[in-house]
Short mmCIF file of C-alpha atoms in Angstrom, two decimals:
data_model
loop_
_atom_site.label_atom_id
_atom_site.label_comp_id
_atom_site.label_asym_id
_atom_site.label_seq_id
_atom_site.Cartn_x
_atom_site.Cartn_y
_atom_site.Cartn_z
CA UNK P 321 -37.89 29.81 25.64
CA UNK P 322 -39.87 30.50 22.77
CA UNK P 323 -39.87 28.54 19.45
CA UNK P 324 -41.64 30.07 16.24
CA UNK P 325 -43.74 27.49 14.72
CA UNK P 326 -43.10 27.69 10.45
CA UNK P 327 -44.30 25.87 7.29
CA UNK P 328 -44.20 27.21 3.59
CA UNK P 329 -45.69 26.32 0.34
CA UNK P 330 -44.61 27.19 -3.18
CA UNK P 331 -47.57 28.87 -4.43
CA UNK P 332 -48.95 27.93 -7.85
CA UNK P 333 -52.48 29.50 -8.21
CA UNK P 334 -51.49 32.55 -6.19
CA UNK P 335 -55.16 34.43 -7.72
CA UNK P 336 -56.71 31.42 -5.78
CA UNK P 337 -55.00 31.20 -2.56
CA UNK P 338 -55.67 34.79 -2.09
CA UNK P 339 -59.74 34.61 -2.61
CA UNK P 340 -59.69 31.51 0.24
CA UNK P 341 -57.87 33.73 2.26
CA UNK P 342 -60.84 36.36 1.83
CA UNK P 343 -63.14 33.98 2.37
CA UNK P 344 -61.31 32.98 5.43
CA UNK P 345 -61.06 36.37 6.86
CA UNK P 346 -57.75 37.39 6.34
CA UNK P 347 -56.27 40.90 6.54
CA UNK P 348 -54.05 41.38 3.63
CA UNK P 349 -51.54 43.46 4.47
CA UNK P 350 -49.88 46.26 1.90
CA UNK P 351 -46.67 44.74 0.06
CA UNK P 352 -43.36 45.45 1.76
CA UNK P 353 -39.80 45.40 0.03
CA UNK P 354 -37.61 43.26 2.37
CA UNK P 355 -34.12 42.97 0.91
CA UNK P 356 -32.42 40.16 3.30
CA UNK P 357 -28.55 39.90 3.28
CA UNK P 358 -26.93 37.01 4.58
CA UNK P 359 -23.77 36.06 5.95
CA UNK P 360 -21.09 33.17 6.60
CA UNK P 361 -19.39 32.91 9.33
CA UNK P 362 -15.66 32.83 10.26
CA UNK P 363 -15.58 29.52 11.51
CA UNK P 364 -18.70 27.36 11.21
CA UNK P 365 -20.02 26.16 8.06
CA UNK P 366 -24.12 27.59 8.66
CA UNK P 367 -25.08 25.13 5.35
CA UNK P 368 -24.25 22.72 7.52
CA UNK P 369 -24.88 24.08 11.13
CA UNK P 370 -28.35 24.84 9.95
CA UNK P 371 -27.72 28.58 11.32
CA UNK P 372 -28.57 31.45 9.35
CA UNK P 373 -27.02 35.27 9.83
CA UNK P 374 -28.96 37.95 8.07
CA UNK P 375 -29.53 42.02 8.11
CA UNK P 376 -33.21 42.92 6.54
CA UNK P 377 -33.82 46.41 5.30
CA UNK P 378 -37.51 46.32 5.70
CA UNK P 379 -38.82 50.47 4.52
CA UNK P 380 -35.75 53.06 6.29
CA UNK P 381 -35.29 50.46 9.07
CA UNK P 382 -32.57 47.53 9.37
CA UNK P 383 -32.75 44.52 12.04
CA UNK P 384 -30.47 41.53 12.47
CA UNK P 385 -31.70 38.17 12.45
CA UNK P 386 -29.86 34.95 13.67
CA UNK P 387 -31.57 31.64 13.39
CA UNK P 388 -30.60 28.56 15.20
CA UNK P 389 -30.55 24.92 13.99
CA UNK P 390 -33.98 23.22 13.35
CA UNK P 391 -34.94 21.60 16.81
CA UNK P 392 -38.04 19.82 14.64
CA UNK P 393 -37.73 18.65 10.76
CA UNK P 394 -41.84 19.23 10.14
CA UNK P 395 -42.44 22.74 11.65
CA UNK P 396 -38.89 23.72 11.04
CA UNK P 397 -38.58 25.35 14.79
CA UNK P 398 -35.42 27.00 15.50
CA UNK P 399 -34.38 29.44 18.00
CA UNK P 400 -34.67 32.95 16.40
CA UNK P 401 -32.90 36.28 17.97
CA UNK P 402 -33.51 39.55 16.21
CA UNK P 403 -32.65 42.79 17.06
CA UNK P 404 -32.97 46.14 15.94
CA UNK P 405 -30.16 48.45 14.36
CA UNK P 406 -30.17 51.96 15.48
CA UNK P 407 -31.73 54.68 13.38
CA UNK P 408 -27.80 55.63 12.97
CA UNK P 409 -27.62 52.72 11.34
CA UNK P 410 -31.06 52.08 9.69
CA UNK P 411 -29.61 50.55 6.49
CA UNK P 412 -27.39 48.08 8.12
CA UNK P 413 -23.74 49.29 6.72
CA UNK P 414 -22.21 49.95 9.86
CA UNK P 415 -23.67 46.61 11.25
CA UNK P 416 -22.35 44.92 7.81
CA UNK P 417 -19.02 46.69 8.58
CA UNK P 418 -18.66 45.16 12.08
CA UNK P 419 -19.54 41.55 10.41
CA UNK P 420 -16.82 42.12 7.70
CA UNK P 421 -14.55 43.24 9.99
CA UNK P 422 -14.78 39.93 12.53
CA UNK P 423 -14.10 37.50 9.03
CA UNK P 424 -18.12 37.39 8.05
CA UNK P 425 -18.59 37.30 4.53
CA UNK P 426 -21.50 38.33 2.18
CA UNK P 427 -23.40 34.86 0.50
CA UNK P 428 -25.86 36.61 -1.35
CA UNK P 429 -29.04 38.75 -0.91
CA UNK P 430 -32.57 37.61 -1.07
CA UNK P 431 -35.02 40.07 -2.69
CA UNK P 432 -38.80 39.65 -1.76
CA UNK P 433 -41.76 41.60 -1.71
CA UNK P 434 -44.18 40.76 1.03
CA UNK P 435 -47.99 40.67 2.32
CA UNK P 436 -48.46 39.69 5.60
CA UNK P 437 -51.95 38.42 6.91
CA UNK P 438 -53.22 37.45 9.49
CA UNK P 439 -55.83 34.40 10.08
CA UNK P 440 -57.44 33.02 12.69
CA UNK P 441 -57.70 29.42 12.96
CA UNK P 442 -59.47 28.06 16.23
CA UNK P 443 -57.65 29.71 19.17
CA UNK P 444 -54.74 30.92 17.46
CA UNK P 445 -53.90 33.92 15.30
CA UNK P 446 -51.84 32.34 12.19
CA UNK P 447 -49.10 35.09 11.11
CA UNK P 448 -48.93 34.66 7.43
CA UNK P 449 -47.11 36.09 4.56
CA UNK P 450 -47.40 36.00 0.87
CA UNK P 451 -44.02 36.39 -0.56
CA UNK P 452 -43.04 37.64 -3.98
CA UNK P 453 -39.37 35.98 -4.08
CA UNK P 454 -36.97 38.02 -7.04
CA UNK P 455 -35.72 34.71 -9.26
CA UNK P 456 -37.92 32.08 -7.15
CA UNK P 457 -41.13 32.94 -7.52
CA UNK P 458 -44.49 33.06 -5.00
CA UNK P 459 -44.51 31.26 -1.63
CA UNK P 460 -46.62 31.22 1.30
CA UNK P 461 -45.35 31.07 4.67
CA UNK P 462 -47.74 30.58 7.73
CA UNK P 463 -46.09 31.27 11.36
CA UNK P 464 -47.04 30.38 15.03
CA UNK P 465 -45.52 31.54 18.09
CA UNK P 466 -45.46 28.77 21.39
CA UNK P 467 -43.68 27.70 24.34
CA UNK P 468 -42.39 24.40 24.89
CA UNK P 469 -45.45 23.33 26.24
CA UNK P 470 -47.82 24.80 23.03
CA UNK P 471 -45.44 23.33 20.78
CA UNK P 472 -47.64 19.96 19.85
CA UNK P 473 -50.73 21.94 19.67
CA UNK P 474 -49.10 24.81 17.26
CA UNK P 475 -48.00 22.41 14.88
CA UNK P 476 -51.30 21.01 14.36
CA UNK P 477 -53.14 24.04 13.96
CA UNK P 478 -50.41 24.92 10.97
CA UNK P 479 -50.71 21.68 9.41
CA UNK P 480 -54.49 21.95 9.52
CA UNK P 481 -54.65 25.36 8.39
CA UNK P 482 -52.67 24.42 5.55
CA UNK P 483 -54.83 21.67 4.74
CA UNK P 484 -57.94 23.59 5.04
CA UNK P 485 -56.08 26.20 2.26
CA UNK P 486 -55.86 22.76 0.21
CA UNK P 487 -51.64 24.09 0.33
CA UNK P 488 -49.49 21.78 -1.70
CA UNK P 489 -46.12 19.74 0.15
CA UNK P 490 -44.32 22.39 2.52
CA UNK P 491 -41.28 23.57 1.17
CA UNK P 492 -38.51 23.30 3.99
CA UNK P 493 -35.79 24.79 2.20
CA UNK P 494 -35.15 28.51 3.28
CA UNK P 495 -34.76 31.31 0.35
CA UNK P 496 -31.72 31.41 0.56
CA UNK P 497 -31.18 27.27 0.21
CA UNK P 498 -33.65 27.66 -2.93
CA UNK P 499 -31.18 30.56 -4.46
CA UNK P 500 -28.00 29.15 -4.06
CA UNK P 501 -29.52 25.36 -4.80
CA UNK K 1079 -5.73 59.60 7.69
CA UNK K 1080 -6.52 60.54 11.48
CA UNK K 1081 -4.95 59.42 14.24
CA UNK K 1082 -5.07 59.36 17.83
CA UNK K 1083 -2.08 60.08 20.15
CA UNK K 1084 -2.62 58.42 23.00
CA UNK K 1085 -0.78 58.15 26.43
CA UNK K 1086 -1.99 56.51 29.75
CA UNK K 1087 -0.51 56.92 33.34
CA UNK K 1088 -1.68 54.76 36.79
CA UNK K 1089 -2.33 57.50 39.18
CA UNK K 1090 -1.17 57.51 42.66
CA UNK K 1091 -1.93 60.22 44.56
CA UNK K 1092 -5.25 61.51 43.01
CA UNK K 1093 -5.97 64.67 45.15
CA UNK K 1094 -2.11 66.17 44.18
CA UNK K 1095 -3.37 65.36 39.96
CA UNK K 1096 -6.98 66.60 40.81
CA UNK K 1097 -5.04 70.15 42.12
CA UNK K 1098 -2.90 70.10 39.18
CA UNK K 1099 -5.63 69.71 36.45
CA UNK K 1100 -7.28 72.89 38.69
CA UNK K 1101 -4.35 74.80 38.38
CA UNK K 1102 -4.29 74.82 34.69
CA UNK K 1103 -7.52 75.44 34.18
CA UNK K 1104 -8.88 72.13 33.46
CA UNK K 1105 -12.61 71.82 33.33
CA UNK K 1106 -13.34 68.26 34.87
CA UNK K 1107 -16.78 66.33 33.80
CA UNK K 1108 -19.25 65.05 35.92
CA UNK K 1109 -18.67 61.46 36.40
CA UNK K 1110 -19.83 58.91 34.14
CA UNK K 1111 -19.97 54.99 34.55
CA UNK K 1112 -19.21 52.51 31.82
CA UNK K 1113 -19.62 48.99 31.81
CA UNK K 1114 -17.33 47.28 29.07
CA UNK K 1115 -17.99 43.78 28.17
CA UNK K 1116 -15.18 42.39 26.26
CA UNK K 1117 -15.40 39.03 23.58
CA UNK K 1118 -13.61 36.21 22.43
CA UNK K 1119 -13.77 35.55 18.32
CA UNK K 1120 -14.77 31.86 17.91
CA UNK K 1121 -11.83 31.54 15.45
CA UNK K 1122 -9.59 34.35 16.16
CA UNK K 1123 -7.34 34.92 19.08
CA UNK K 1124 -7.51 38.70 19.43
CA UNK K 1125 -5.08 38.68 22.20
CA UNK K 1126 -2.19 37.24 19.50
CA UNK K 1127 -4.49 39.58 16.16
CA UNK K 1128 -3.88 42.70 18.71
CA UNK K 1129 -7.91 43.03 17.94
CA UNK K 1130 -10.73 43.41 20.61
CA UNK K 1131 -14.48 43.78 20.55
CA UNK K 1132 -16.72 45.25 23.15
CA UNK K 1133 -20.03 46.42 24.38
CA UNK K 1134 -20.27 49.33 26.08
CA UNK K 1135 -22.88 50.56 28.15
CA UNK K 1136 -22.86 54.51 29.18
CA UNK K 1137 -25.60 55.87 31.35
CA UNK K 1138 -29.02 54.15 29.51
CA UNK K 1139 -27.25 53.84 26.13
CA UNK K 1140 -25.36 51.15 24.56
CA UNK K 1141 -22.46 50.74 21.68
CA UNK K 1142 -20.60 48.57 20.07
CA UNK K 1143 -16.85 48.67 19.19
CA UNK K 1144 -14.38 46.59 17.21
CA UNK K 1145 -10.75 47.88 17.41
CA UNK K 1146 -8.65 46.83 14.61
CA UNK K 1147 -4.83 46.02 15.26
CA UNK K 1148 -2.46 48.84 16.24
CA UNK K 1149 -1.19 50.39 13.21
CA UNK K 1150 1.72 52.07 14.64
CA UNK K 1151 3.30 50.85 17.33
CA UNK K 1152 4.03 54.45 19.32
CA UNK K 1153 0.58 56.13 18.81
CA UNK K 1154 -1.31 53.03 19.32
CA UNK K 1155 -3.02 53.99 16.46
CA UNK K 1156 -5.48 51.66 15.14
CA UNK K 1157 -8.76 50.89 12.86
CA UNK K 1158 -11.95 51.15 15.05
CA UNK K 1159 -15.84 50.96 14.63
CA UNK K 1160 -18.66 52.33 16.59
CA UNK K 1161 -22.14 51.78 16.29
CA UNK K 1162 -24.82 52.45 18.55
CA UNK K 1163 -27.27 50.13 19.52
CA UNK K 1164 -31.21 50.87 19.25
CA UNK K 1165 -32.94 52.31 21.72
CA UNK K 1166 -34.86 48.74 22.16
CA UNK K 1167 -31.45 47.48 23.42
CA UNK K 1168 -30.21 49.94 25.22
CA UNK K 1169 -28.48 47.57 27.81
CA UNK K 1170 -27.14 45.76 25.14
CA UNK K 1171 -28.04 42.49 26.54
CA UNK K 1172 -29.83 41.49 23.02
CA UNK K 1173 -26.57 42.13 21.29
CA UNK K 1174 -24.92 40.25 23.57
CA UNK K 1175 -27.14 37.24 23.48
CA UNK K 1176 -26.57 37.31 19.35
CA UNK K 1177 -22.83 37.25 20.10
CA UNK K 1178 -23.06 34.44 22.29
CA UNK K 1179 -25.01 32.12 19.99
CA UNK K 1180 -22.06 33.35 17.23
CA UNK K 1181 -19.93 31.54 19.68
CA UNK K 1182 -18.06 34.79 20.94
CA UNK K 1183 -17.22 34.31 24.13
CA UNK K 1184 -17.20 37.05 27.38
CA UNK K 1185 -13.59 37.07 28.40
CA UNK K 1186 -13.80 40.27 31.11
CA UNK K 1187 -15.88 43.03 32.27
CA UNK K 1188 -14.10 46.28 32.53
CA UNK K 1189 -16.11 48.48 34.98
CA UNK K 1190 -14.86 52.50 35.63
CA UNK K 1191 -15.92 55.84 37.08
CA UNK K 1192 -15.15 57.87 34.35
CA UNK K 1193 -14.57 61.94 34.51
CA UNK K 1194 -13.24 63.67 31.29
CA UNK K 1195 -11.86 66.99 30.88
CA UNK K 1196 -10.12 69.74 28.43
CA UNK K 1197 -6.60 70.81 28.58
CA UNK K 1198 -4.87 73.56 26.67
CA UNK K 1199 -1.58 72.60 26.41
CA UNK K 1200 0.30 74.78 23.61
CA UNK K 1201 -2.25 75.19 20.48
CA UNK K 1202 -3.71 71.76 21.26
CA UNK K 1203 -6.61 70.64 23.16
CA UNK K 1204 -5.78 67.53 24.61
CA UNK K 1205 -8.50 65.32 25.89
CA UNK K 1206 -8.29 63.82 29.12
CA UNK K 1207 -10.16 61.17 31.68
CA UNK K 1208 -10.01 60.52 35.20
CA UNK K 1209 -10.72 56.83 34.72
CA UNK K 1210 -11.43 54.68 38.57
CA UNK K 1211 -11.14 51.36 37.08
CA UNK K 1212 -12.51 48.80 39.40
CA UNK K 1213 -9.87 46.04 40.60
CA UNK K 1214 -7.47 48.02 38.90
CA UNK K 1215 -7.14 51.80 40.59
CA UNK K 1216 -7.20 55.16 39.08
CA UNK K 1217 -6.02 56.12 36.13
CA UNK K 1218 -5.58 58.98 33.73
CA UNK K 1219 -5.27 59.13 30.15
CA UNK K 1220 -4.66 61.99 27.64
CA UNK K 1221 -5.33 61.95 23.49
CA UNK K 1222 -4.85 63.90 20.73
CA UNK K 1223 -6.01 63.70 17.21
CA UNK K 1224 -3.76 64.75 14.73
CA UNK K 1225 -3.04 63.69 10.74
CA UNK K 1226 -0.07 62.08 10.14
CA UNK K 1227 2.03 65.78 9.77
CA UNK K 1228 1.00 66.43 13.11
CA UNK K 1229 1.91 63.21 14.74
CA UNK K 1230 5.40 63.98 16.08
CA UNK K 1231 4.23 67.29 17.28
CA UNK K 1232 1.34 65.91 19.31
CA UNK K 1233 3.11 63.16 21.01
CA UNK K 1234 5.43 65.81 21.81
CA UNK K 1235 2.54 68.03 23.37
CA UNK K 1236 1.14 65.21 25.13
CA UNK K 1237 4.84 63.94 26.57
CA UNK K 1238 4.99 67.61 27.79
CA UNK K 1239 1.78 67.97 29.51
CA UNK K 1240 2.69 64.29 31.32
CA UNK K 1241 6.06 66.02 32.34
CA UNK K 1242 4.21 69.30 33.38
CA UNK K 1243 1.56 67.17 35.22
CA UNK K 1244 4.61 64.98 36.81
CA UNK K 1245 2.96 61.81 35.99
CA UNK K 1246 4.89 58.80 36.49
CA UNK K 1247 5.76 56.17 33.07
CA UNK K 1248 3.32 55.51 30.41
CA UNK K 1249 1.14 52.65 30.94
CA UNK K 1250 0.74 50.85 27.48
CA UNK K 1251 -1.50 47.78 28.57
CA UNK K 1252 -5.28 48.47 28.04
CA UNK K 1253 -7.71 48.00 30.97
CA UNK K 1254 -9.00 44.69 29.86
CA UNK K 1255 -5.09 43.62 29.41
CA UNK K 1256 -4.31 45.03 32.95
CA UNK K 1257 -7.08 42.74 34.26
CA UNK K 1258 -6.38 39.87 32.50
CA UNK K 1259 -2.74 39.83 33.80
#
């Protein structure tokens, strides 16, 4: 099984995050409109199940995400599935359809623009992302992927990478927490 | 609104039907497996909300479809929603997997030898399948569409063409019913 190794800052001085990411050698990518909708479920209350249900539109394609319950309180690991929606379906409605139709209901829509990076730091490749949150403001998130066995070693190289980017206290609230919070 | 007549009959002596469809002209498919998985709602009892959910899987393509409750109890007719899955899941084990951790439950497998085929029976074209339903034997069903003017007349085309093809009583149970008995 694979776990995805997470940590995100609020971003304060977002002019000086980005030059120490230059400096470090990271590839900015070009921002991205992500509009996230998520969903509650019939019967289990994800605020409290620590589950998460959401359909991105990411440019004219849609993918579901569902996000398991936090298996570790620093890194935030969860399980993650995601899938793809047809290019039928590449804005999600059908797929939003379905959910309505089994008793899922619409809790509210996250609105981000994003720049993804990427950053090496010692043996790994850090997946990073500057995000551009619509009533929130500017985070940075910072992303490993590892096994069960890499897990230990992952969350190190975060927390030292966030160090080294002299980060502030992660933020372990997701978007969507901070929004309806 | 459009709805869909539909009648089903078990068939028992498949060569005689085969013969029969020949006769008049019927042009029969080539045959076509599908492999329907069938769910369990975590809070709803579809059996009791007449409601069903099921993955598909039809040559290397996948889809998904919810089936409302029967709005009419003669014509069977009822909401339904189709989506295809991508490409990238074109087993639809992914979807299946995000199901599962939804807590939706696999209640059956419905696996059939499918053969369709075109029938002129008055001015309609009725729609027919030679369905070999594993565990459960051969079948063959017959559908119309028709708006709700229509209705009476195309349950009476399709009665006629079940008289004319001397199949035995309708079978109203679905597949997955028929299985689970």
């Amino acid at each position: 099984m694979n776990f995805e190794v997470e940590q995100k800052h609020r971003v304060d001085d977002l002019d000086r995050l980005v030059a120490r990411l230059a400096e470090r050698g990271a590839m900015l990518g070009s921002p991205q409109a992500q509009v996230d909708q998520y969903f509650a479920h019939p019967a289990r209350d994800f605020a409290r199940t620590d589950e998460a249900l959401r359909i991105r539109a990411v440019g004219d394609a849609s993918f579901v995400t569902y996000k398991g319950p936090k298996v570790d309180a620093n890194t935030k690991t969860r399980r993650e599935l995601e899938l793809p929606l047809a290019p039928e379906d590449a804005d999600g409605r059908q797929f939003a359809e379905l959910l309505a139709a089994l008793g899922f209901t619409l809790v509210a829509t996250v609105r981000k623009t994003r720049r993804p990076f990427v950053l090496a730091s010692g043996r790994y490749h850090v997946h990073g992302a500057l995000d551009d949150v619509a009533q929130l403001g500017t985070f940075v998130e910072l992303e490993l992927a590892a096994d069960e066995t890499g897990l230990d070693e992952a969350r190190q190289a975060i927390a030292a990478l966030a160090t080294d980017l002299q980060l502030g206290p992660s933020e372990r609230r997701s978007y969507l927490e901070l929004l309806l919070a």
